[in-house]
Amino acid sequence: GGCAILDYKSSEPRAPRWKGEEVRDPQLLAYLLAEAGRNVQALANVSLAGGRARFNGMASRPPLLPDGRGLPDMDPNKVPGEQIDAAWHLELERWLQSLSRVAAEYIAGHAPVQPAADVCRYCHLTILCRRVELQSTDLESPDDEDPND
């Protein structure tokens, strides 16, 4: 037994991006942190666009979520359950460590503009976005600066 953390979205489905050290979609991981101590076996965004539910996420084992996938190289038909459970718990811990690192960086004032084309394309908050600030900074080069400033 266990539980799944699901985040319903009205947009098209997109897999959470938590690879390696980079966490681009921290929402599900924040929910995971809030559920500390519970036996979480799956995390997924559930898209309700197009009149059907589509699941995009990760589960300890592939059959737990429709369209879900399990951990790489952890086929339940080939790998003992205890090994899959251990690998799943290590992955959860790695994700939470990455989330903690992102939070610590943010608290320390490090919050760089990191626009993502797939997200910006659907965003309705462009007036509040700092990506324009980033683009103008990229256009300026050190050669353009006045040495007398």
PDB file of C-alpha atoms in Angstrom, residues 11-95:
ATOM      1  CA  SER A  11      -2.938  22.444 -19.683  1.00  0.00           C
ATOM      2  CA  GLU A  12      -1.337  19.848 -21.932  1.00  0.00           C
ATOM      3  CA  PRO A  13       0.619  17.137 -20.124  1.00  0.00           C
ATOM      4  CA  ARG A  14       4.280  17.650 -19.357  1.00  0.00           C
ATOM      5  CA  ALA A  15       6.577  15.397 -17.395  1.00  0.00           C
ATOM      6  CA  PRO A  16       8.021  16.904 -14.218  1.00  0.00           C
ATOM      7  CA  ARG A  17      11.618  18.057 -14.675  1.00  0.00           C
ATOM      8  CA  TRP A  18      13.729  16.883 -11.749  1.00  0.00           C
ATOM      9  CA  LYS A  19      16.753  15.360 -13.444  1.00  0.00           C
ATOM     10  CA  GLY A  20      20.087  15.479 -11.684  1.00  0.00           C
ATOM     11  CA  GLU A  21      20.723  18.654  -9.727  1.00  0.00           C
ATOM     12  CA  GLU A  22      18.249  20.731 -11.720  1.00  0.00           C
ATOM     13  CA  VAL A  23      14.707  21.080 -10.400  1.00  0.00           C
ATOM     14  CA  ARG A  24      12.535  23.060 -12.796  1.00  0.00           C
ATOM     15  CA  ASP A  25       9.098  21.939 -11.535  1.00  0.00           C
ATOM     16  CA  PRO A  26       9.228  21.899  -7.726  1.00  0.00           C
ATOM     17  CA  GLN A  27       5.485  21.803  -7.013  1.00  0.00           C
ATOM     18  CA  LEU A  28       5.070  18.029  -6.683  1.00  0.00           C
ATOM     19  CA  LEU A  29       8.290  17.844  -4.677  1.00  0.00           C
ATOM     20  CA  ALA A  30       6.951  20.489  -2.283  1.00  0.00           C
ATOM     21  CA  TYR A  31       3.849  18.331  -1.812  1.00  0.00           C
ATOM     22  CA  LEU A  32       6.125  15.338  -1.195  1.00  0.00           C
ATOM     23  CA  LEU A  33       7.957  17.287   1.495  1.00  0.00           C
ATOM     24  CA  ALA A  34       4.624  18.223   3.079  1.00  0.00           C
ATOM     25  CA  GLU A  35       3.685  14.533   3.172  1.00  0.00           C
ATOM     26  CA  ALA A  36       6.865  13.458   4.972  1.00  0.00           C
ATOM     27  CA  GLY A  37       6.342  10.193   6.792  1.00  0.00           C
ATOM     28  CA  ARG A  38       3.675   8.918   4.391  1.00  0.00           C
ATOM     29  CA  ASN A  39       4.330   6.005   2.083  1.00  0.00           C
ATOM     30  CA  VAL A  40       4.334   7.918  -1.228  1.00  0.00           C
ATOM     31  CA  GLN A  41       4.603   5.507  -4.135  1.00  0.00           C
ATOM     32  CA  ALA A  42       3.885   7.854  -7.055  1.00  0.00           C
ATOM     33  CA  LEU A  43       3.999  11.532  -8.034  1.00  0.00           C
ATOM     34  CA  ALA A  44       2.319  12.848 -11.172  1.00  0.00           C
ATOM     35  CA  ASN A  45       0.881  15.817 -12.964  1.00  0.00           C
ATOM     36  CA  VAL A  46      -2.563  14.928 -14.277  1.00  0.00           C
ATOM     37  CA  SER A  47      -3.590  16.879 -17.359  1.00  0.00           C
ATOM     38  CA  LEU A  48      -7.326  17.301 -17.827  1.00  0.00           C
ATOM     39  CA  ALA A  49      -7.001  18.945 -21.260  1.00  0.00           C
ATOM     40  CA  GLY A  50      -8.699  17.515 -24.310  1.00  0.00           C
ATOM     41  CA  GLY A  51     -11.474  15.791 -22.403  1.00  0.00           C
ATOM     42  CA  ARG A  52      -9.342  13.071 -20.868  1.00  0.00           C
ATOM     43  CA  ALA A  53      -6.946  12.584 -17.985  1.00  0.00           C
ATOM     44  CA  ARG A  54      -3.280  12.056 -18.854  1.00  0.00           C
ATOM     45  CA  PHE A  55      -0.741  11.180 -16.181  1.00  0.00           C
ATOM     46  CA  ASN A  56       2.862  12.358 -16.371  1.00  0.00           C
ATOM     47  CA  GLY A  57       5.092  11.409 -13.506  1.00  0.00           C
ATOM     48  CA  MET A  58       7.038   8.727 -11.768  1.00  0.00           C
ATOM     49  CA  ALA A  59       6.044   5.768  -9.656  1.00  0.00           C
ATOM     50  CA  SER A  60       7.948   3.167  -7.712  1.00  0.00           C
ATOM     51  CA  ARG A  61       6.533   0.616 -10.158  1.00  0.00           C
ATOM     52  CA  PRO A  62       5.187   1.194 -13.696  1.00  0.00           C
ATOM     53  CA  PRO A  63       1.634  -0.122 -13.269  1.00  0.00           C
ATOM     54  CA  LEU A  64       0.761   2.235 -10.393  1.00  0.00           C
ATOM     55  CA  LEU A  65      -0.195   5.130 -12.698  1.00  0.00           C
ATOM     56  CA  PRO A  66      -1.839   5.129 -16.107  1.00  0.00           C
ATOM     57  CA  ASP A  67       0.823   6.307 -18.579  1.00  0.00           C
ATOM     58  CA  GLY A  68       3.204   6.279 -15.601  1.00  0.00           C
ATOM     59  CA  ARG A  69       6.684   4.956 -15.597  1.00  0.00           C
ATOM     60  CA  GLY A  70       8.736   3.339 -12.943  1.00  0.00           C
ATOM     61  CA  LEU A  71      12.372   3.811 -12.116  1.00  0.00           C
ATOM     62  CA  PRO A  72      14.815   3.050 -14.928  1.00  0.00           C
ATOM     63  CA  ASP A  73      16.240  -0.470 -14.836  1.00  0.00           C
ATOM     64  CA  MET A  74      13.772  -1.500 -12.106  1.00  0.00           C
ATOM     65  CA  ASP A  75      11.470  -3.860 -13.980  1.00  0.00           C
ATOM     66  CA  PRO A  76       9.307  -5.584 -11.325  1.00  0.00           C
ATOM     67  CA  ASN A  77       9.452  -8.783 -13.393  1.00  0.00           C
ATOM     68  CA  LYS A  78      13.246  -8.874 -13.133  1.00  0.00           C
ATOM     69  CA  VAL A  79      14.202  -7.001  -9.948  1.00  0.00           C
ATOM     70  CA  PRO A  80      13.249  -8.035  -6.388  1.00  0.00           C
ATOM     71  CA  GLY A  81      10.668  -5.803  -4.700  1.00  0.00           C
ATOM     72  CA  GLU A  82      13.019  -4.911  -1.842  1.00  0.00           C
ATOM     73  CA  GLN A  83      15.570  -3.590  -4.337  1.00  0.00           C
ATOM     74  CA  ILE A  84      12.898  -1.510  -6.110  1.00  0.00           C
ATOM     75  CA  ASP A  85      11.693  -0.108  -2.771  1.00  0.00           C
ATOM     76  CA  ALA A  86      15.251   0.834  -1.767  1.00  0.00           C
ATOM     77  CA  ALA A  87      15.885   2.516  -5.135  1.00  0.00           C
ATOM     78  CA  TRP A  88      12.563   4.395  -4.897  1.00  0.00           C
ATOM     79  CA  HIS A  89      13.359   5.709  -1.410  1.00  0.00           C
ATOM     80  CA  LEU A  90      16.814   6.814  -2.571  1.00  0.00           C
ATOM     81  CA  GLU A  91      15.218   8.651  -5.501  1.00  0.00           C
ATOM     82  CA  LEU A  92      12.694  10.366  -3.215  1.00  0.00           C
ATOM     83  CA  GLU A  93      15.521  11.460  -0.935  1.00  0.00           C
ATOM     84  CA  ARG A  94      17.558  12.764  -3.887  1.00  0.00           C
ATOM     85  CA  TRP A  95      14.565  14.794  -5.121  1.00  0.00           C
TER      86      TRP A  95
END
